[in-house]
């Protein structure tokens, strides 16, 4: 064999051997000889599984969620094990406190979450064998743009008069009124039926047919978390509010006789001379509810449309004493120290308010205005008659009592 033929033969053998080696490398080898292959991998997987914790951790909301609730969405639970540690923090590292259940099966934040905030949760658990499992998630809560809240009157724990309605003002336009109203309940220990009335897409008031029963307790429940009030706009509130109804005090102002009769539980306890709106500036008639009280306040005519030719207010009194608001448009029952004492009970001289004799400084305890102020609470009723003006609008202040029961219930969305 020549050298050239020998070289060709060696090259062919080498190529054939190489092919066998490549083929063997791709198709695997005998398990007994090499200790590898699919059977060995399955055994390895099984062995790894036996070394993994059986504890199964669930974090809600799921990782990557947006528009999450600020009340109930965040939670960590575990099955086949117990939680050994949970941390929750905002994206910038601000820790959120939380509480672990007695059986160590669940964890929840102990504070309300913030809107439009990203939170990160890390959880650790152990199974019965002591093997550790970990889980992590991140979610973002609903933004102010995509959520609504309702501010309500009266305040939790307050004592109010028999005329105080529950009034809720929403910070967004509510188009799905029925869904929102179903998430709001108002009940009373007196057993009175309570109905709600929508004055607009942003205001709903609730009251019984007649004044609240004195010495009863009213409960307002807001279960609005996750309720879609408008397209893509969700509620975030979950709250229970209770308030107490005090004694039944109703005062009757007669602009013709220029007297105010104050009654409690139907019995007259005091009669006070007053001065109502002048013929040029008549006082509204109707049932009005005291919504605010100020020992002293400023009254500027320019804020309610009473201006001189120079555009300034026809009056600007910076220390009106013992002022009690009756309408949102500016009708007050208040003390008057600048008018002659003789006008009270004899002449109607005001720009629409009901004035009572008083002393500058609001510290004279002997005046009729001081007495009325000190014997009144928010929610007390004032009924004004014989002024010659129209009846106050039901939504001008907390004055829905000027609407009959049928019309009131017709404004319900459910």
Coordinates of C-alpha atoms in Angstrom, one line a residue:
X1 CA 0.0 0.0 0.0
X2 CA 1.4 3.3 -1.0
X3 CA 1.7 6.1 1.5
X4 CA -1.1 8.0 -0.2
X5 CA -3.5 5.1 0.0
X6 CA -2.5 4.5 3.7
X7 CA -3.3 8.1 4.5
X8 CA -6.7 7.9 2.7
X9 CA -7.5 4.8 4.7
X10 CA -6.6 6.4 8.0
X11 CA -8.7 9.4 7.2
X12 CA -11.7 7.3 6.4
X13 CA -11.3 5.4 9.6
X14 CA -10.9 8.5 11.5
X15 CA -14.0 10.0 9.9
X16 CA -16.0 6.9 10.6
X17 CA -14.9 6.9 14.2
X18 CA -15.7 10.5 14.5
X19 CA -19.1 9.9 13.2
X20 CA -19.7 7.2 15.8
X21 CA -18.5 9.4 18.5
X22 CA -20.8 12.2 17.4
X23 CA -23.7 9.8 17.0
X24 CA -23.1 8.4 20.5
X25 CA -22.9 11.9 22.0
X26 CA -26.2 12.9 20.5
X27 CA -28.1 9.7 21.3
X28 CA -26.9 9.0 24.8
X29 CA -25.0 6.0 26.2
X30 CA -25.7 2.9 28.2
X31 CA -27.1 4.0 31.7
X32 CA -25.1 1.3 33.4
X33 CA -22.0 2.4 31.8
X34 CA -22.3 6.2 32.2
X35 CA -24.8 6.7 35.1
X36 CA -26.7 9.4 33.0
X37 CA -29.7 9.6 30.7
X38 CA -33.4 10.2 31.2
X39 CA -33.9 7.7 34.0
X40 CA -31.2 9.4 36.0
X41 CA -32.7 12.9 35.4
X42 CA -36.1 11.7 36.6
X43 CA -34.5 10.3 39.7
X44 CA -32.7 13.6 40.2
X45 CA -36.0 15.5 39.8
X46 CA -37.7 13.2 42.2
X47 CA -34.9 13.7 44.7
X48 CA -35.1 17.5 44.3
X49 CA -38.8 17.4 44.8
X50 CA -38.4 15.5 48.1
X51 CA -36.1 18.2 49.3
X52 CA -38.6 21.1 48.4
X53 CA -41.0 22.5 50.9
X54 CA -44.6 21.4 50.6
X55 CA -45.8 24.8 51.9
X56 CA -47.9 26.6 49.2
X57 CA -47.9 30.4 49.6
X58 CA -50.5 32.6 47.9
X59 CA -50.2 36.4 47.7
X60 CA -53.1 38.5 46.6
X61 CA -53.4 40.6 44.5
X62 CA -51.5 38.5 42.0
X63 CA -48.1 39.7 40.9
X64 CA -48.4 42.6 38.4
X65 CA -51.9 43.6 39.4
X66 CA -53.1 47.2 39.0
X67 CA -56.1 49.1 40.3
X68 CA -55.9 47.0 43.5
X69 CA -58.2 47.8 46.5
X70 CA -56.7 49.9 49.3
X71 CA -58.8 47.9 51.8
X72 CA -59.1 44.2 51.3
X73 CA -56.9 43.2 48.4
X74 CA -53.6 42.6 50.2
X75 CA -53.2 39.3 51.9
X76 CA -50.9 36.3 52.2
X77 CA -52.1 32.8 52.9
X78 CA -50.3 29.4 53.1
X79 CA -51.5 25.8 52.8
X80 CA -49.5 22.7 53.9
X81 CA -47.4 24.9 56.2
X82 CA -47.1 28.0 58.4
X83 CA -45.9 31.5 57.6
X84 CA -42.6 32.4 59.2
X85 CA -42.2 35.9 57.8
X86 CA -43.9 38.4 55.7
X87 CA -42.7 41.8 54.7
X88 CA -44.6 44.5 52.7
X89 CA -43.2 47.8 51.6
X90 CA -43.8 50.5 49.1
X91 CA -41.6 50.6 46.1
X92 CA -39.4 53.3 47.8
X93 CA -38.9 51.1 50.9
X94 CA -41.5 52.4 53.3
X95 CA -42.6 49.4 55.5
X96 CA -46.2 48.5 55.9
X97 CA -47.2 47.0 59.3
X98 CA -49.2 43.8 59.3
X99 CA -50.6 41.1 61.5
X100 CA -50.2 37.3 61.4
X101 CA -53.1 35.1 62.3
X102 CA -53.0 33.0 65.4
X103 CA -52.6 29.8 63.4
X104 CA -49.9 31.4 61.3
X105 CA -51.8 30.6 58.1
X106 CA -52.5 34.1 57.0
X107 CA -51.2 37.7 57.1
X108 CA -52.9 41.0 56.4
X109 CA -51.8 44.7 56.6
X110 CA -52.9 46.4 59.7
X111 CA -53.2 49.8 58.0
X112 CA -55.2 51.1 55.0
X113 CA -53.1 51.2 51.9
X114 CA -52.5 54.4 49.9
X115 CA -54.0 55.0 46.5
X116 CA -51.8 55.0 43.4
X117 CA -48.9 53.2 45.2
X118 CA -46.8 50.2 44.2
X119 CA -46.3 47.6 47.0
X120 CA -43.9 44.7 47.2
X121 CA -44.6 41.6 49.3
X122 CA -42.1 38.9 50.3
X123 CA -43.3 35.8 52.2
X124 CA -41.6 32.8 53.7
X125 CA -43.2 29.6 55.1
X126 CA -42.2 26.2 56.4
X127 CA -43.8 22.9 56.0
X128 CA -44.1 20.1 58.6
X129 CA -40.6 18.9 57.7
X130 CA -39.1 22.3 58.3
X131 CA -38.4 22.9 54.6
X132 CA -38.7 26.6 53.6
X133 CA -40.7 28.1 50.7
X134 CA -40.6 31.7 49.4
X135 CA -43.0 33.8 47.3
X136 CA -42.8 37.4 46.0
X137 CA -45.3 39.7 44.4
X138 CA -45.7 43.3 43.4
X139 CA -49.0 45.2 42.8
X140 CA -50.2 48.8 42.4
X141 CA -53.3 50.2 44.1
X142 CA -56.1 52.1 42.4
X143 CA -55.2 55.7 41.4
X144 CA -57.2 58.8 42.5
X145 CA -58.2 59.2 38.8
X146 CA -59.7 55.7 38.8
X147 CA -61.4 55.8 42.2
X148 CA -64.0 57.8 44.0
X149 CA -64.7 58.6 47.7
X150 CA -67.7 60.1 49.4
X151 CA -67.5 62.7 52.2
X152 CA -70.4 62.4 54.6
X153 CA -72.3 64.3 57.2
X154 CA -72.7 63.9 60.2
X155 CA -69.5 62.8 61.7
X156 CA -69.0 59.4 63.4
X157 CA -69.8 59.5 67.1
X158 CA -71.6 62.8 67.0
X159 CA -74.9 63.8 68.6
X160 CA -77.2 65.7 66.3
X161 CA -80.7 67.1 66.0
X162 CA -83.7 65.2 64.7
X163 CA -83.5 67.0 61.3
X164 CA -80.0 65.9 60.3
X165 CA -80.0 63.8 57.1
X166 CA -77.2 61.6 56.1
X167 CA -75.6 63.6 53.2
X168 CA -72.9 62.1 51.0
X169 CA -71.0 64.1 48.4
X170 CA -68.8 62.2 45.9
X171 CA -65.6 63.5 44.4
X172 CA -66.5 62.0 41.0
X173 CA -69.5 62.0 38.8
X174 CA -71.5 58.8 39.6
X175 CA -73.2 57.4 36.6
X176 CA -73.9 53.9 38.0
X177 CA -76.1 55.3 40.9
X178 CA -77.8 52.0 41.6
X179 CA -74.6 50.1 42.2
X180 CA -73.3 52.8 44.5
X181 CA -76.6 53.2 46.4
X182 CA -76.7 49.4 47.0
X183 CA -73.3 49.7 48.6
X184 CA -74.7 52.3 51.1
X185 CA -77.1 51.4 53.9
X186 CA -78.6 53.6 56.6
X187 CA -80.5 52.1 59.5
X188 CA -81.9 53.4 62.8
X189 CA -82.7 51.8 66.2
X190 CA -86.1 53.5 66.0
X191 CA -87.1 51.1 63.1
X192 CA -88.0 54.0 60.8
X193 CA -87.8 53.4 57.1
X194 CA -85.0 55.3 55.6
X195 CA -84.9 56.3 51.9
X196 CA -82.1 57.9 49.8
X197 CA -82.5 60.6 47.2
X198 CA -80.0 61.7 44.5
X199 CA -79.9 65.4 44.1
X200 CA -77.2 65.1 41.4
X201 CA -74.6 62.8 40.1
X202 CA -72.4 63.8 43.1
X203 CA -74.8 64.1 46.0
X204 CA -77.1 61.6 47.7
X205 CA -79.0 62.3 51.0
X206 CA -80.9 59.8 53.1
X207 CA -83.6 60.4 55.7
X208 CA -86.9 58.9 57.1
X209 CA -90.3 60.2 56.2
X210 CA -90.5 62.2 59.4
X211 CA -87.8 63.6 61.7
X212 CA -85.6 61.0 63.3
X213 CA -86.9 59.7 66.6
X214 CA -85.2 61.4 69.5
X215 CA -82.6 59.4 71.4
X216 CA -82.2 56.9 68.7
X217 CA -79.0 55.7 67.0
X218 CA -78.4 55.8 63.3
X219 CA -75.8 53.7 61.5
X220 CA -74.3 54.4 58.1
X221 CA -72.4 51.6 56.3
X222 CA -70.3 52.4 53.3
X223 CA -69.4 49.1 51.4
X224 CA -68.1 50.8 48.3
X225 CA -64.7 49.1 48.0
X226 CA -64.5 47.9 44.4
X227 CA -67.9 49.2 43.4
X228 CA -67.8 50.7 39.9
X229 CA -69.4 54.1 40.2
X230 CA -68.6 55.1 36.6
X231 CA -66.8 53.5 33.7
X232 CA -63.3 52.6 35.1
X233 CA -63.9 54.5 38.4
X234 CA -64.1 52.4 41.5
X235 CA -65.0 53.0 45.2
X236 CA -62.4 52.5 47.9
X237 CA -64.3 53.1 51.1
X238 CA -65.3 50.5 53.6
X239 CA -66.5 52.2 56.7
X240 CA -69.2 52.1 59.4
X241 CA -70.4 55.3 61.0
X242 CA -72.8 55.7 63.9
X243 CA -74.3 58.9 65.3
X244 CA -76.8 59.7 68.0
X245 CA -80.1 61.6 67.8
X246 CA -80.5 64.0 70.7
X247 CA -83.6 65.7 72.0
X248 CA -86.3 66.8 69.6
X249 CA -85.8 70.6 69.2
X250 CA -87.8 72.4 66.5
X251 CA -87.9 76.2 66.4
X252 CA -90.6 78.2 64.5
X253 CA -89.8 81.6 63.1
X254 CA -92.8 83.7 62.1
X255 CA -91.7 86.7 60.1
X256 CA -95.1 88.3 60.4
X257 CA -95.2 88.3 64.2
X258 CA -91.4 88.6 64.3
X259 CA -91.2 86.0 67.0
X260 CA -89.4 82.6 67.2
X261 CA -90.9 79.9 69.3
X262 CA -88.4 77.2 70.4
X263 CA -89.9 73.8 71.2
X264 CA -88.5 70.6 72.7
X265 CA -90.5 67.4 72.4
X266 CA -93.4 69.5 71.2
X267 CA -93.4 71.8 74.3
X268 CA -92.5 75.5 74.0
X269 CA -89.5 76.3 76.1
X270 CA -88.7 79.9 75.0
X271 CA -90.0 82.6 72.7
X272 CA -87.5 85.0 71.3
X273 CA -88.1 88.3 69.3
X274 CA -86.4 88.3 65.9
X275 CA -85.8 90.5 62.8
X276 CA -86.2 88.6 59.5
X277 CA -85.5 89.7 56.0
X278 CA -86.7 93.1 54.9
X279 CA -89.3 93.5 52.1
X280 CA -86.5 94.0 49.6
X281 CA -84.5 91.0 50.9
X282 CA -87.0 88.4 52.0
X283 CA -86.0 85.4 54.0
X284 CA -86.6 81.9 52.5
X285 CA -89.5 80.0 53.9
X286 CA -89.6 76.3 54.7
X287 CA -87.9 73.7 56.9
X288 CA -84.2 74.3 57.4
X289 CA -81.6 72.3 59.3
X290 CA -78.7 73.8 61.2
X291 CA -75.6 72.6 59.5
X292 CA -72.8 74.7 61.1
X293 CA -72.3 76.8 64.2
X294 CA -69.8 79.6 64.7
X295 CA -69.2 81.6 67.8
X296 CA -68.1 84.5 65.5
X297 CA -67.8 84.7 61.8
X298 CA -67.4 87.2 59.0
X299 CA -70.4 88.1 56.7
X300 CA -69.6 90.0 53.5
X301 CA -72.5 90.9 51.3
X302 CA -70.3 90.5 48.2
X303 CA -70.1 86.8 48.7
X304 CA -73.9 86.4 48.3
X305 CA -74.5 89.0 45.6
X306 CA -75.2 92.1 47.8
X307 CA -72.8 94.7 46.3
X308 CA -72.7 98.5 46.0
X309 CA -71.9 100.3 42.8
X310 CA -68.2 100.0 43.5
X311 CA -68.5 96.2 43.6
X312 CA -67.9 96.0 47.3
X313 CA -70.3 94.3 49.7
X314 CA -73.3 96.3 51.0
X315 CA -72.1 95.1 54.4
X316 CA -68.9 93.5 55.6
X317 CA -69.1 92.6 59.3
X318 CA -66.1 90.7 60.5
X319 CA -67.4 89.5 63.9
X320 CA -71.0 88.4 63.6
X321 CA -71.7 86.6 66.9
X322 CA -73.4 83.3 67.5
X323 CA -74.0 82.4 63.8
X324 CA -75.9 79.2 62.8
X325 CA -76.0 78.3 59.2
X326 CA -79.3 77.3 57.7
X327 CA -78.6 77.2 53.9
X328 CA -75.5 76.8 51.8
X329 CA -76.4 80.0 50.0
X330 CA -75.9 82.1 53.1
X331 CA -79.0 82.1 55.3
X332 CA -78.1 82.3 59.0
X333 CA -79.7 82.5 62.3
X334 CA -77.3 84.9 64.1
X335 CA -76.7 87.5 66.7
X336 CA -77.0 91.2 65.8
X337 CA -75.2 93.8 67.9
X338 CA -75.2 96.7 65.4
X339 CA -79.0 97.0 65.1
X340 CA -81.1 99.0 67.5
X341 CA -82.6 96.7 70.2
X342 CA -86.0 98.0 69.3
X343 CA -86.1 96.3 65.9
X344 CA -86.2 92.8 67.3
X345 CA -89.8 91.7 67.5
X346 CA -91.0 94.8 65.6
X347 CA -89.3 95.3 62.2
X348 CA -87.8 93.0 59.6
X349 CA -84.5 94.7 58.5
X350 CA -82.0 92.0 57.4
X351 CA -80.7 90.9 54.0
X352 CA -82.4 87.6 54.4
X353 CA -81.0 86.2 57.7
X354 CA -82.9 85.8 61.0
X355 CA -81.3 88.2 63.5
X356 CA -81.5 88.0 67.3
X357 CA -80.4 90.6 69.8
X358 CA -76.7 90.2 70.8
X359 CA -73.7 92.0 72.2
X360 CA -70.4 92.6 70.3
X361 CA -67.7 90.0 71.3
X362 CA -70.1 87.0 71.7
X363 CA -69.3 86.8 75.4
X364 CA -72.5 88.2 76.9
X365 CA -74.4 85.2 78.2
X366 CA -77.5 87.2 78.9
X367 CA -78.5 87.8 75.3
X368 CA -81.2 86.0 73.3
X369 CA -78.6 85.1 70.6
X370 CA -76.3 83.5 73.2
X371 CA -79.2 81.5 74.6
X372 CA -80.2 80.2 71.2
X373 CA -76.6 79.3 70.3
X374 CA -75.9 77.5 73.5
X375 CA -79.2 75.5 73.4
X376 CA -78.8 74.4 69.7
X377 CA -76.9 71.6 68.1
X378 CA -76.2 70.8 64.5
X379 CA -79.2 69.0 63.0
X380 CA -81.8 71.0 64.9
X381 CA -84.7 72.2 62.8
X382 CA -85.9 75.8 62.1
X383 CA -89.2 76.3 60.3
X384 CA -89.6 79.7 58.8
X385 CA -93.0 81.1 57.7
X386 CA -94.8 84.3 56.5
X387 CA -91.8 85.9 54.9
X388 CA -93.4 86.4 51.5
X389 CA -90.5 84.6 49.7
X390 CA -90.3 81.2 48.0
X391 CA -89.7 77.9 49.8
X392 CA -86.0 77.1 50.1
X393 CA -84.7 74.5 47.6
X394 CA -84.3 71.0 49.2
X395 CA -80.7 70.8 48.1
X396 CA -79.8 74.3 49.4
X397 CA -78.2 73.1 52.6
X398 CA -79.5 70.0 54.4
X399 CA -83.1 70.9 53.7
X400 CA -84.6 67.9 52.0
X401 CA -87.5 68.0 54.4
X402 CA -89.1 70.5 51.9
X403 CA -89.8 67.6 49.5
X404 CA -92.7 65.3 50.2
X405 CA -92.1 61.6 50.9
X406 CA -93.3 60.4 47.5
X407 CA -91.1 62.8 45.6
X408 CA -88.2 62.0 47.9
X409 CA -88.4 58.2 47.3
X410 CA -88.8 58.9 43.6
X411 CA -85.2 60.2 43.6
X412 CA -83.8 56.8 44.7
X413 CA -81.9 54.7 42.2
X414 CA -82.9 51.3 43.6

